[in-house]
Amino acid sequence: MKKSLQKLFSFTKPYRGSLYVSIAMAIVLALLAPVRPYLIQLSVDTYISNYLWQGLLWVCGLHFLVLLVEGGLRFWFLYRINWLGQTVVNDIRKKVFQKVLHQDVAYYDNTPIGTLTTRTINDIEAVNDVFSEGIISIVADVLTIVSIMVVMFITDWRLTLICLLPFPILIVATYFFKESVKNSFQRVRNAIAALNAFVQEHLTGMYLTQAFAAEQKEAYKFNQINKEHRQANIKAIFAYSVFFPVVEIILATSMGLLVWFGARQMLHYEVTAGVIISFVLYLNLLFRPLRMLADKFNVLQMGVIAGERVFAVLDSDVYLKNKGTQSADKMRGLLCFDNVHFSYKKDVPVLRGVSFQVPVGKTLAIVGHTGAGKTSVISIINRLYEIEQGTITIDGIDIRDYDIHSLRRKIGIVLQDVFLFSGTILDNITLRDTSISKESVMAVTKAIGIHDFIMRLPGNYDFDVMERGNTLSQGQKQLLSFARALLFNPALLILDEATSSIDSETEQLIQQAIDKLIQGRTSIVIAHRLSTIRKADEILVMDKGAVIERGHHDALIQAKGTYYHLYQAVEHTTQVHSTI
C-alpha cells in the first residue's frame, strides 16, 4: 500500500504548493478545534458566574471571529484537497488514455473493452477519493483528535479517562467495520467491471441478440451480474447500518459517564460547570472524526486498490516499441516479405515462412480459404502485430526501422468492416485532422465519384453519421473509407475484403473508387470479386499460413490447382447472384 501511495502522490509533484497548503491548513484546523469549547468554558466559569457582562461580550466576539476563521479555512481546505484530487485524476486519465491509444492490438485481443472502460473512468474516479477523502483528510482528522484529547487531558485528566472508557469497544467495532466494508467494496468494484464489460459487449452486438431472439437468455446473465453488484452493496450498507448506531451508543455512554462522574466532582467542588459543558462539546468534536475515520480508511484502501489497477494499465509492457527513426515520407512502396513467421499465440503458428515481393505501383491479390492467413499478412505490414521470424521491408528498409507513426501514415487501409465515429461525414474522412481543408476532401470525393452521393445527404458533408455510422448503408460506409484512404495519399494500399459487403446499387461506384485508389500505388488486395482478382498483377494463393501457389490469373487457371477451384466457386456464386 505504501508503494502505491507513493506512486499516486508522485502525480502531485506539479502541484506540491497546493499539497503543502492543504497540509498546513489541516494543522491549523486541528489547533483551532478545541478553541471554541475552551472559550465557552471560559465564558461560563469566569464571566457568567462573576456577572462580568462586558468581558462576556468580548469573549462572544472572539468566539464569533474564531468561528468565521475556522469556517473559512475549512471551506478552503475542502476546496483545495478536492481540487488537487480532480487535477491529479485529470492527469492520470490523460496518461491512461494515451497508454490505451498506443497499446499493441494483441492487448485488446485479450482485454475486454468494458474492463478498460472501468479502469479509465470508474477506477480513476476512485483515485480522487485518496485525496478528497483519503490520506490528507485522515491526517486532518487524526490531528484534530490528538489536539482535542491533549486539551481534555490538560483540563482534567481524570474526567478525560472516565469519558474514554468505552473507546476499546469503539476500536474493536471500527476494525470489524473496516474489514467488512473493504471486502464489500472489492466485490462492488469487480461487479462494476463485469457490468461494464457485459453491457458494452451486448450493446455492440444487440443486432445479433435480437436476430436470434436471445433477449431472455442475455437478460438472465445480466441479472446475475447485477445481483452480485446489489448483494455487494447491501453488505456494505449493512455494515454502515450497524456501525453508526454503535458509535452513537458509545458516544451516549461516554456522555453518561461524563454526567455521572462530573456531577460527583461538581458536588465536591473539584470541577466547574464550564468544564462539564466544554467536555460535552469536546466529546462531540472528538466523535465526529472518529465516526468517519474508519470509513475514510476504507475509501483510502479502495482508492489505492483502484490506483493499482490503473497502474497495471500504465505499467503494461504489451505495446509495440517504436524504436525506428527512419521517415516514411518519401516511401515508394516496394514491399518484400522474406521467410516471415507469425502467431497470435505462442506455439500456434498462423504464418509459416511467407515470402513474396510486390514491385512499386503493382497490385498483389491474396486468395485462400478462411483461416489461410490472408488478414494476418496485412495486419503485420503496418506493425499492428510483431512478427516472430523473418523480415518485412519497404523500399529495402526493415519496417521496424521506420518511425511507426510515419510508417502508418503512408499505408492506407480499407477494411470489410468499416468503423465510423460519431460525427459528420467530414470528420470521418479527415479523422478530425483540422489541417485538412474541406476543399481537399471534396477534391478526393469527386475524384472517386462519391461527391454527388454525399451532397444528396441532409447537410451533405456535415451529415451526422451517428454511432458506428448507423445512419448509412454498408456500401455508403465503404465509399467513405475509400475517400479516407485516398485523402492521406498512401504509398501502400491494403484492401481487406473491401468489396464483399457492397450492395449492387453502389457496385459501379466501388469499382471506380478501387481503380482510382490502386492507380500508381503498390496495392495488396484480399477480394472475392472476380474483376478485382483479374486486374491484379500477381495472385498469391495461401493455405494454412503458407503460400502454395502464385502467378497471373491465366497461368493459375491453366494449372488447375487450388486457385482454379477457388475461382470456379466464386464464378459459380456470381452466376447464381446474377440469375437471382
Coordinates of C-alpha atoms in Angstrom, one line a residue:
M1 CA 0.0 0.0 0.0
K2 CA 2.9 2.4 0.8
K3 CA 4.4 1.9 -2.6
S4 CA 1.1 2.5 -4.3
L5 CA 0.5 5.7 -2.3
Q6 CA 4.0 6.9 -3.3
K7 CA 3.1 6.4 -6.9
L8 CA -0.2 8.2 -6.5
F9 CA 1.4 11.1 -4.8
S10 CA 4.1 11.3 -7.4
F11 CA 1.4 12.8 -9.6
T12 CA 1.1 15.7 -7.2
K13 CA 4.6 16.9 -8.0
P14 CA 3.5 19.7 -10.3
Y15 CA 1.0 20.8 -7.6
R16 CA 3.2 20.5 -4.5
G17 CA 2.2 24.0 -3.5
S18 CA -1.4 23.1 -3.1
L19 CA -0.5 19.9 -1.3
Y20 CA 1.6 21.7 1.3
V21 CA -1.0 24.4 1.7
S22 CA -3.6 21.7 2.4
I23 CA -1.4 20.0 5.0
A24 CA -0.8 23.4 6.7
M25 CA -4.5 24.2 6.8
A26 CA -5.1 20.7 8.3
I27 CA -2.7 21.5 11.1
V28 CA -4.2 25.0 11.7
L29 CA -7.8 23.5 11.8
A30 CA -6.6 20.8 14.2
L31 CA -5.2 23.5 16.5
L32 CA -8.4 25.6 16.2
A33 CA -10.8 22.6 17.0
P34 CA -10.6 22.9 20.8
V35 CA -10.6 26.7 20.9
R36 CA -14.4 27.3 20.8
P37 CA -15.2 24.8 23.6
Y38 CA -12.5 26.4 25.7
L39 CA -14.0 29.8 25.1
I40 CA -17.3 28.5 26.3
Q41 CA -15.7 27.1 29.4
L42 CA -14.1 30.5 30.0
S43 CA -17.4 32.3 29.4
V44 CA -19.2 30.2 32.0
D45 CA -16.6 29.9 34.7
T46 CA -15.1 33.5 34.5
Y47 CA -17.6 35.9 33.1
I48 CA -21.1 34.5 33.6
S49 CA -20.5 33.2 37.1
N50 CA -19.0 36.5 38.1
Y51 CA -21.5 38.7 36.2
L52 CA -18.8 40.3 34.0
W53 CA -21.1 41.1 31.1
Q54 CA -18.7 43.4 29.2
G55 CA -16.0 40.7 29.3
L56 CA -18.6 38.2 28.1
L57 CA -19.3 40.4 25.1
W58 CA -15.6 40.4 24.2
V59 CA -15.4 36.6 24.5
C60 CA -18.5 36.2 22.4
G61 CA -17.0 38.4 19.8
L62 CA -13.8 36.4 19.9
H63 CA -15.9 33.2 19.6
F64 CA -17.6 34.5 16.5
L65 CA -14.3 35.5 15.0
V66 CA -12.8 32.1 15.6
L67 CA -16.0 30.6 14.1
L68 CA -15.6 32.7 10.9
V69 CA -11.9 31.9 10.6
E70 CA -12.5 28.2 11.1
G71 CA -15.4 28.1 8.7
G72 CA -13.4 30.0 6.0
L73 CA -10.3 27.7 6.5
R74 CA -12.5 24.5 6.4
F75 CA -14.1 25.7 3.1
W76 CA -10.7 26.5 1.6
F77 CA -9.2 23.2 2.9
L78 CA -12.1 21.1 1.4
Y79 CA -11.9 23.0 -1.8
R80 CA -8.1 22.6 -2.2
I81 CA -8.0 18.9 -1.5
N82 CA -10.9 18.2 -3.9
W83 CA -9.2 20.5 -6.5
L84 CA -6.0 18.6 -6.0
G85 CA -7.8 15.2 -6.4
Q86 CA -9.6 16.2 -9.6
T87 CA -6.5 17.7 -11.1
V88 CA -4.5 14.6 -10.4
V89 CA -7.3 12.4 -11.7
N90 CA -7.3 14.6 -14.9
D91 CA -3.6 14.0 -15.4
I92 CA -3.8 10.2 -14.7
R93 CA -6.8 9.8 -17.0
K94 CA -4.9 11.5 -19.8
K95 CA -1.9 9.3 -19.3
V96 CA -4.1 6.2 -19.2
F97 CA -5.9 7.1 -22.4
Q98 CA -2.5 7.9 -24.1
K99 CA -1.4 4.5 -23.0
V100 CA -4.5 2.8 -24.3
L101 CA -4.1 4.6 -27.7
H102 CA -0.6 3.1 -28.1
Q103 CA -1.2 -0.4 -26.9
D104 CA -0.4 -3.3 -29.1
V105 CA -3.5 -4.6 -30.8
A106 CA -2.9 -8.0 -29.2
Y107 CA -3.6 -6.3 -25.8
Y108 CA -7.2 -5.7 -26.9
D109 CA -7.5 -9.3 -28.1
N110 CA -7.1 -10.4 -24.5
T111 CA -8.6 -7.5 -22.6
P112 CA -12.4 -6.8 -22.5
I113 CA -13.2 -3.3 -23.6
G114 CA -15.6 -2.9 -20.7
T115 CA -12.7 -3.6 -18.3
L116 CA -10.6 -0.9 -19.9
T117 CA -13.6 1.5 -19.6
T118 CA -13.8 0.7 -15.9
R119 CA -10.1 1.4 -15.5
T120 CA -10.3 4.7 -17.4
I121 CA -13.4 6.0 -15.7
N122 CA -14.6 4.3 -12.5
D123 CA -11.2 3.3 -11.1
I124 CA -9.6 6.6 -11.8
E125 CA -12.5 8.4 -10.2
A126 CA -12.0 6.3 -7.1
V127 CA -8.4 7.5 -7.1
N128 CA -9.8 11.0 -6.5
D129 CA -11.1 9.8 -3.1
V130 CA -7.5 9.2 -2.0
F131 CA -7.0 13.0 -2.0
S132 CA -10.6 14.3 -1.3
E133 CA -11.5 11.8 1.5
G134 CA -8.3 9.8 1.9
I135 CA -4.8 10.5 3.3
I136 CA -5.0 14.3 3.7
S137 CA -8.4 14.2 5.3
I138 CA -7.3 11.3 7.6
V139 CA -4.3 13.3 8.7
A140 CA -6.5 16.3 9.4
D141 CA -8.9 14.1 11.5
V142 CA -6.1 12.4 13.4
L143 CA -4.5 15.8 14.2
T144 CA -7.9 17.1 15.3
I145 CA -8.4 14.1 17.6
V146 CA -4.9 14.5 19.1
S147 CA -5.4 18.2 19.6
I148 CA -8.8 17.8 21.4
M149 CA -7.5 14.9 23.6
V150 CA -4.4 16.9 24.6
V151 CA -6.6 19.8 25.7
M152 CA -9.0 17.4 27.5
F153 CA -6.1 15.8 29.5
I154 CA -4.7 19.2 30.4
T155 CA -8.1 20.4 31.6
D156 CA -9.0 17.4 33.7
W157 CA -7.1 14.1 33.2
R158 CA -9.4 12.0 35.5
L159 CA -12.6 13.2 33.7
T160 CA -10.9 12.5 30.4
L161 CA -10.1 8.9 31.3
I162 CA -13.6 8.3 32.5
C163 CA -15.0 9.6 29.2
L164 CA -12.7 7.4 27.2
L165 CA -13.6 4.2 29.0
P166 CA -15.8 3.0 26.1
F167 CA -13.1 3.6 23.5
P168 CA -11.8 0.0 23.4
I169 CA -15.3 -1.1 22.2
L170 CA -15.1 1.6 19.5
I171 CA -11.7 0.4 18.3
V172 CA -13.0 -3.2 18.0
A173 CA -16.2 -2.1 16.2
T174 CA -14.1 0.1 13.9
Y175 CA -11.8 -2.8 13.0
F176 CA -14.7 -5.2 12.1
F177 CA -16.5 -2.4 10.2
K178 CA -13.4 -1.6 8.2
E179 CA -12.7 -5.2 7.2
S180 CA -16.4 -5.8 6.3
V181 CA -16.7 -2.7 4.1
K182 CA -13.3 -3.3 2.5
N183 CA -14.4 -6.8 1.3
S184 CA -17.7 -5.4 0.1
F185 CA -16.1 -2.6 -1.8
Q186 CA -13.7 -5.0 -3.5
R187 CA -16.8 -7.1 -4.6
V188 CA -18.5 -3.9 -5.8
R189 CA -15.5 -2.9 -7.9
N190 CA -15.3 -6.3 -9.5
A191 CA -19.0 -6.3 -10.2
I192 CA -18.8 -2.8 -11.8
A193 CA -16.0 -4.1 -14.1
A194 CA -18.1 -7.1 -15.0
L195 CA -21.2 -5.0 -15.7
N196 CA -19.3 -2.6 -17.9
A197 CA -17.8 -5.4 -19.9
F198 CA -21.1 -7.2 -20.3
V199 CA -23.1 -4.1 -21.2
Q200 CA -20.5 -2.8 -23.7
E201 CA -20.3 -6.1 -25.5
H202 CA -24.1 -6.6 -25.7
L203 CA -24.9 -3.1 -26.8
T204 CA -22.4 -3.6 -29.6
G205 CA -23.9 -6.9 -30.5
M206 CA -27.5 -6.0 -30.0
Y207 CA -28.4 -6.7 -33.6
L208 CA -27.3 -10.3 -33.2
T209 CA -29.0 -10.8 -29.8
Q210 CA -32.3 -9.7 -31.3
A211 CA -31.9 -11.5 -34.6
F212 CA -31.6 -14.8 -32.7
A213 CA -34.2 -14.0 -30.1
A214 CA -31.7 -14.3 -27.3
E215 CA -33.0 -11.4 -25.2
Q216 CA -34.2 -13.6 -22.4
K217 CA -31.0 -15.5 -22.0
E218 CA -28.9 -12.4 -22.1
A219 CA -31.2 -10.7 -19.7
Y220 CA -30.8 -13.6 -17.3
K221 CA -27.0 -13.3 -17.5
F222 CA -27.2 -9.6 -16.9
N223 CA -29.5 -10.1 -13.9
Q224 CA -26.9 -12.5 -12.3
I225 CA -24.1 -9.9 -12.6
N226 CA -26.4 -7.2 -11.4
K227 CA -27.5 -9.3 -8.5
E228 CA -23.8 -9.7 -7.4
H229 CA -23.4 -5.9 -7.6
R230 CA -26.5 -5.4 -5.5
Q231 CA -25.5 -8.0 -2.9
A232 CA -22.1 -6.4 -2.5
N233 CA -23.6 -3.0 -2.0
I234 CA -26.2 -4.4 0.5
K235 CA -23.4 -6.0 2.5
A236 CA -21.6 -2.6 2.7
I237 CA -24.9 -0.9 3.6
F238 CA -25.5 -3.5 6.4
A239 CA -22.0 -2.7 7.9
Y240 CA -22.8 1.0 7.9
S241 CA -26.2 0.4 9.4
V242 CA -24.6 -1.5 12.3
F243 CA -21.5 0.7 12.8
F244 CA -23.0 4.2 13.1
P245 CA -25.6 3.2 15.7
V246 CA -22.8 1.5 17.7
V247 CA -20.8 4.7 17.5
E248 CA -23.8 6.7 18.7
I249 CA -24.3 4.3 21.7
I250 CA -20.6 4.6 22.6
L251 CA -20.9 8.4 22.4
A252 CA -24.0 8.3 24.6
T253 CA -22.2 6.0 27.1
S254 CA -19.3 8.5 27.2
M255 CA -21.8 11.3 27.8
G256 CA -23.4 9.3 30.6
L257 CA -20.1 8.7 32.3
L258 CA -19.3 12.4 31.9
V259 CA -22.5 13.4 33.6
W260 CA -22.2 10.8 36.4
F261 CA -18.5 11.5 37.2
G262 CA -18.7 15.2 36.5
A263 CA -21.7 15.7 38.8
R264 CA -19.8 14.0 41.6
Q265 CA -16.8 16.2 41.1
M266 CA -19.1 19.3 41.0
L267 CA -20.7 18.4 44.3
H268 CA -17.2 18.2 45.8
Y269 CA -16.2 21.5 44.1
E270 CA -13.5 19.6 42.1
V271 CA -14.7 20.7 38.7
T272 CA -16.6 23.7 37.4
A273 CA -19.8 23.8 35.3
G274 CA -17.8 25.4 32.4
V275 CA -15.5 22.3 32.3
I276 CA -18.5 19.9 32.1
I277 CA -20.1 22.0 29.3
S278 CA -16.8 22.1 27.4
F279 CA -16.3 18.4 27.8
V280 CA -19.7 17.8 26.2
L281 CA -18.5 19.8 23.2
Y282 CA -15.1 18.1 23.2
L283 CA -16.7 14.7 23.1
N284 CA -18.9 15.7 20.1
L285 CA -16.0 17.2 18.3
L286 CA -14.0 14.0 19.1
F287 CA -16.6 11.5 17.9
R288 CA -17.3 13.4 14.7
P289 CA -14.0 12.5 13.0
L290 CA -13.9 9.1 14.8
R291 CA -17.2 8.3 13.3
M292 CA -15.9 8.8 9.8
L293 CA -12.3 7.7 10.3
A294 CA -12.9 4.0 9.6
D295 CA -14.9 4.9 6.5
K296 CA -12.2 7.1 5.3
F297 CA -9.6 4.3 5.8
N298 CA -11.8 2.1 3.6
V299 CA -12.1 4.8 1.0
L300 CA -8.4 5.2 1.0
Q301 CA -7.8 1.5 0.6
M302 CA -10.3 1.2 -2.2
G303 CA -8.7 4.2 -3.9
V304 CA -5.3 2.6 -3.6
I305 CA -6.6 -0.7 -5.0
A306 CA -8.2 1.2 -7.9
G307 CA -4.9 3.0 -8.3
E308 CA -3.1 -0.3 -8.5
R309 CA -5.5 -1.4 -11.3
V310 CA -4.9 1.8 -13.1
F311 CA -1.1 1.4 -12.7
A312 CA -1.4 -2.1 -14.1
V313 CA -2.5 -0.5 -17.4
L314 CA 0.1 2.3 -17.2
D315 CA 2.9 -0.2 -16.4
S316 CA 1.8 -2.7 -19.1
D317 CA 4.7 -3.6 -21.4
V318 CA 2.4 -5.1 -24.1
Y319 CA 2.9 -2.5 -26.7
L320 CA 4.9 -2.2 -29.9
K321 CA 8.2 -0.5 -29.3
N322 CA 8.7 2.5 -31.6
K323 CA 12.5 2.5 -31.8
G324 CA 12.6 3.3 -35.5
T325 CA 13.9 6.6 -36.7
Q326 CA 13.5 6.4 -40.4
S327 CA 11.0 8.7 -42.0
A328 CA 8.5 7.2 -44.5
D329 CA 7.6 10.5 -46.1
K330 CA 9.4 9.5 -49.4
M331 CA 8.2 5.9 -49.4
R332 CA 7.7 4.5 -52.9
G333 CA 6.1 1.2 -51.9
L334 CA 8.4 -1.7 -52.8
L335 CA 7.2 -4.4 -50.4
C336 CA 9.1 -7.6 -49.6
F337 CA 8.3 -10.5 -47.2
D338 CA 11.2 -12.8 -46.5
N339 CA 10.5 -16.0 -44.7
V340 CA 8.0 -14.4 -42.3
H341 CA 6.7 -16.4 -39.4
F342 CA 3.9 -15.1 -37.1
S343 CA 1.5 -16.3 -34.5
Y344 CA -1.1 -14.7 -32.2
K345 CA -0.5 -17.2 -29.5
K346 CA 2.7 -19.0 -28.7
D347 CA 3.2 -22.4 -30.4
V348 CA 0.1 -21.8 -32.6
P349 CA 1.6 -20.6 -35.9
V350 CA -0.5 -18.6 -38.3
L351 CA 2.0 -17.7 -41.0
R352 CA 4.7 -20.2 -41.9
G353 CA 7.7 -18.9 -43.9
V354 CA 5.7 -16.5 -46.1
S355 CA 7.9 -14.8 -48.9
F356 CA 6.8 -12.6 -51.7
Q357 CA 7.6 -9.2 -53.3
V358 CA 5.3 -6.5 -54.7
P359 CA 7.0 -4.0 -57.1
V360 CA 6.3 -0.3 -56.9
G361 CA 2.9 0.5 -58.3
K362 CA 1.8 -3.1 -58.8
T363 CA -1.2 -5.0 -57.3
L364 CA -1.0 -8.3 -55.4
A365 CA -4.2 -10.2 -54.8
I366 CA -4.2 -12.7 -51.9
V367 CA -6.8 -15.5 -52.0
G368 CA -7.5 -18.6 -49.9
H369 CA -10.0 -20.3 -47.7
T370 CA -11.0 -18.8 -44.3
G371 CA -8.1 -19.1 -41.8
A372 CA -5.5 -19.3 -44.5
G373 CA -3.7 -16.3 -43.1
K374 CA -4.7 -13.6 -45.6
T375 CA -5.7 -11.0 -43.0
S376 CA -2.7 -11.8 -40.8
V377 CA -0.4 -10.9 -43.7
I378 CA -1.8 -7.3 -43.9
S379 CA -2.1 -7.0 -40.1
I380 CA 1.7 -7.2 -39.8
I381 CA 2.6 -4.8 -42.6
N382 CA 1.8 -1.7 -40.5
R383 CA 3.0 -3.4 -37.3
L384 CA -0.3 -3.9 -35.6
Y385 CA 1.3 -7.1 -34.6
E386 CA 5.0 -8.0 -34.4
I387 CA 6.4 -10.9 -36.4
E388 CA 8.4 -13.7 -34.8
Q389 CA 10.9 -14.5 -37.5
G390 CA 11.9 -13.2 -40.9
T391 CA 11.9 -9.7 -42.2
I392 CA 9.4 -7.3 -43.9
T393 CA 11.0 -4.5 -45.9
I394 CA 9.5 -1.5 -47.7
D395 CA 11.9 0.2 -50.2
G396 CA 14.6 -2.1 -48.8
I397 CA 14.2 -0.8 -45.2
D398 CA 13.0 -3.1 -42.4
I399 CA 9.6 -1.8 -41.2
R400 CA 11.0 -1.9 -37.6
D401 CA 13.5 0.8 -38.6
Y402 CA 10.7 3.2 -39.7
D403 CA 9.1 5.5 -37.2
I404 CA 5.9 3.7 -36.6
H405 CA 3.7 6.8 -36.9
S406 CA 5.4 7.8 -40.1
L407 CA 5.1 4.3 -41.5
R408 CA 1.3 4.0 -40.7
R409 CA 0.6 7.4 -42.3
K410 CA 1.9 6.1 -45.6
I411 CA -0.1 2.9 -45.5
G412 CA -3.8 3.2 -46.5
I413 CA -6.2 0.5 -45.2
V414 CA -9.8 -0.2 -46.4
L415 CA -11.4 -3.0 -44.3
Q416 CA -14.5 -5.0 -44.9
D417 CA -16.0 -3.9 -41.5
V418 CA -15.8 -0.2 -41.8
F419 CA -15.7 1.7 -38.5
L420 CA -17.1 5.2 -38.4
F421 CA -17.0 7.5 -35.4
S422 CA -19.9 9.6 -34.1
G423 CA -19.7 12.9 -36.0
T424 CA -20.0 14.3 -39.5
I425 CA -19.0 12.9 -42.9
L426 CA -16.2 15.4 -43.0
D427 CA -14.9 14.4 -39.5
N428 CA -14.8 10.7 -40.5
I429 CA -13.0 11.3 -43.8
T430 CA -10.4 13.6 -42.2
L431 CA -10.3 11.8 -38.9
R432 CA -10.7 15.2 -37.3
D433 CA -7.4 16.5 -38.8
T434 CA -8.0 20.2 -38.8
S435 CA -5.1 20.8 -41.1
I436 CA -7.1 19.2 -44.0
S437 CA -9.4 21.6 -45.7
K438 CA -12.9 20.8 -46.9
E439 CA -11.8 21.7 -50.5
S440 CA -9.2 18.9 -50.3
V441 CA -11.8 16.4 -49.1
M442 CA -14.2 17.4 -51.9
A443 CA -11.4 17.0 -54.5
V444 CA -10.9 13.4 -53.3
T445 CA -14.6 12.6 -53.2
K446 CA -15.1 14.0 -56.7
A447 CA -12.1 12.0 -58.0
I448 CA -13.6 8.7 -56.9
G449 CA -17.1 9.7 -57.8
I450 CA -18.9 9.9 -54.4
H451 CA -19.3 13.7 -54.1
D452 CA -22.8 13.6 -55.6
F453 CA -23.9 10.9 -53.2
I454 CA -22.6 13.0 -50.2
M455 CA -24.4 16.1 -51.5
R456 CA -27.7 14.2 -51.5
L457 CA -27.4 13.6 -47.8
P458 CA -29.1 16.1 -45.4
G459 CA -26.4 18.6 -44.5
N460 CA -24.1 16.9 -47.1
Y461 CA -20.5 16.9 -45.6
D462 CA -22.0 18.0 -42.2
F463 CA -24.4 15.0 -42.1
D464 CA -24.1 13.2 -38.8
V465 CA -23.4 9.5 -39.3
M466 CA -24.3 8.7 -35.7
E467 CA -22.5 6.0 -33.6
R468 CA -20.6 3.5 -35.8
G469 CA -22.2 5.1 -38.9
N470 CA -25.6 3.5 -38.2
T471 CA -27.4 6.1 -40.4
L472 CA -25.5 4.9 -43.6
S473 CA -25.7 1.6 -45.5
Q474 CA -22.7 -0.7 -45.6
G475 CA -22.0 0.4 -49.2
Q476 CA -22.0 4.1 -48.2
K477 CA -19.7 3.5 -45.3
Q478 CA -17.3 1.6 -47.6
L479 CA -17.3 4.5 -50.0
L480 CA -16.3 6.9 -47.2
S481 CA -13.5 4.6 -46.2
F482 CA -12.2 4.7 -49.8
A483 CA -12.2 8.5 -49.6
R484 CA -10.4 8.4 -46.2
A485 CA -7.7 6.2 -47.6
L486 CA -7.1 8.3 -50.7
L487 CA -7.1 11.6 -48.8
F488 CA -3.9 10.7 -46.9
N489 CA -2.2 9.8 -50.2
P490 CA -0.7 6.4 -49.1
A491 CA 2.3 4.8 -50.9
L492 CA 1.0 1.4 -50.0
L493 CA -2.7 0.5 -50.1
I494 CA -4.4 -2.5 -48.4
L495 CA -7.9 -3.6 -49.3
D496 CA -9.1 -6.3 -47.0
E497 CA -12.3 -7.9 -48.4
A498 CA -13.3 -4.3 -49.2
T499 CA -15.9 -5.2 -51.8
S500 CA -17.5 -8.2 -50.1
S501 CA -20.4 -6.4 -48.4
I502 CA -21.3 -4.0 -51.2
D503 CA -24.9 -3.7 -52.5
S504 CA -25.5 -3.8 -56.2
E505 CA -26.5 -0.1 -56.4
T506 CA -23.1 1.1 -55.3
E507 CA -21.0 -1.6 -57.1
Q508 CA -20.2 0.7 -60.0
L509 CA -19.0 3.5 -57.7
I510 CA -17.0 1.0 -55.8
Q511 CA -15.2 -0.3 -58.9
Q512 CA -14.4 3.2 -59.9
A513 CA -13.1 4.0 -56.5
I514 CA -10.9 1.0 -56.4
D515 CA -9.5 1.7 -59.8
K516 CA -8.7 5.3 -58.6
L517 CA -7.2 4.1 -55.4
I518 CA -4.8 1.5 -56.8
Q519 CA -3.7 3.6 -59.7
G520 CA 0.1 4.1 -59.4
R521 CA 0.2 2.6 -55.9
T522 CA 1.6 -0.6 -54.5
S523 CA -1.6 -2.5 -53.5
I524 CA -2.4 -5.7 -51.7
V525 CA -6.0 -6.8 -52.2
I526 CA -7.9 -9.5 -50.4
A527 CA -11.0 -9.8 -52.6
H528 CA -13.9 -12.1 -53.6
R529 CA -15.0 -10.2 -56.7
L530 CA -13.6 -11.6 -60.0
S531 CA -13.0 -8.2 -61.5
T532 CA -10.7 -7.2 -58.7
I533 CA -8.7 -10.5 -58.8
R534 CA -8.3 -10.5 -62.6
K535 CA -6.8 -7.0 -62.6
A536 CA -4.1 -8.0 -60.1
D537 CA -0.5 -8.1 -61.4
E538 CA 0.1 -11.2 -59.3
I539 CA -2.1 -13.6 -57.3
L540 CA -0.9 -15.3 -54.1
V541 CA -2.8 -18.4 -53.0
M542 CA -2.5 -19.2 -49.3
D543 CA -3.5 -22.2 -47.2
K544 CA -2.8 -22.9 -43.6
G545 CA -0.4 -19.9 -43.3
A546 CA 1.8 -20.8 -46.3
V547 CA 2.0 -19.7 -49.9
I548 CA 1.0 -22.7 -52.1
E549 CA 0.5 -21.0 -55.5
R550 CA 1.5 -17.8 -57.1
G551 CA 1.3 -16.3 -60.6
H552 CA -1.0 -14.4 -63.0
H553 CA -4.7 -15.3 -63.3
D554 CA -4.5 -17.1 -66.7
A555 CA -1.5 -19.2 -65.6
L556 CA -3.1 -20.2 -62.3
I557 CA -6.3 -21.2 -64.2
Q558 CA -4.4 -23.4 -66.6
A559 CA -2.6 -25.1 -63.7
K560 CA -6.0 -26.2 -62.3
G561 CA -4.8 -26.2 -58.7
T562 CA -6.2 -24.6 -55.6
Y563 CA -6.8 -21.2 -57.3
Y564 CA -8.7 -22.8 -60.1
H565 CA -11.1 -24.4 -57.7
L566 CA -11.5 -21.2 -55.7
Y567 CA -12.1 -19.3 -58.8
Q568 CA -14.7 -21.8 -60.1
A569 CA -16.5 -21.5 -56.7
V570 CA -16.5 -17.7 -56.9
E571 CA -17.7 -17.7 -60.5
H572 CA -20.5 -20.1 -59.7
T573 CA -21.6 -17.9 -56.8
T574 CA -21.5 -14.8 -59.0
Q575 CA -23.7 -16.5 -61.7
V576 CA -26.2 -17.6 -59.1
H577 CA -26.5 -14.0 -57.8
S578 CA -26.8 -12.7 -61.4
T579 CA -29.7 -15.1 -62.0
I580 CA -31.4 -14.1 -58.8

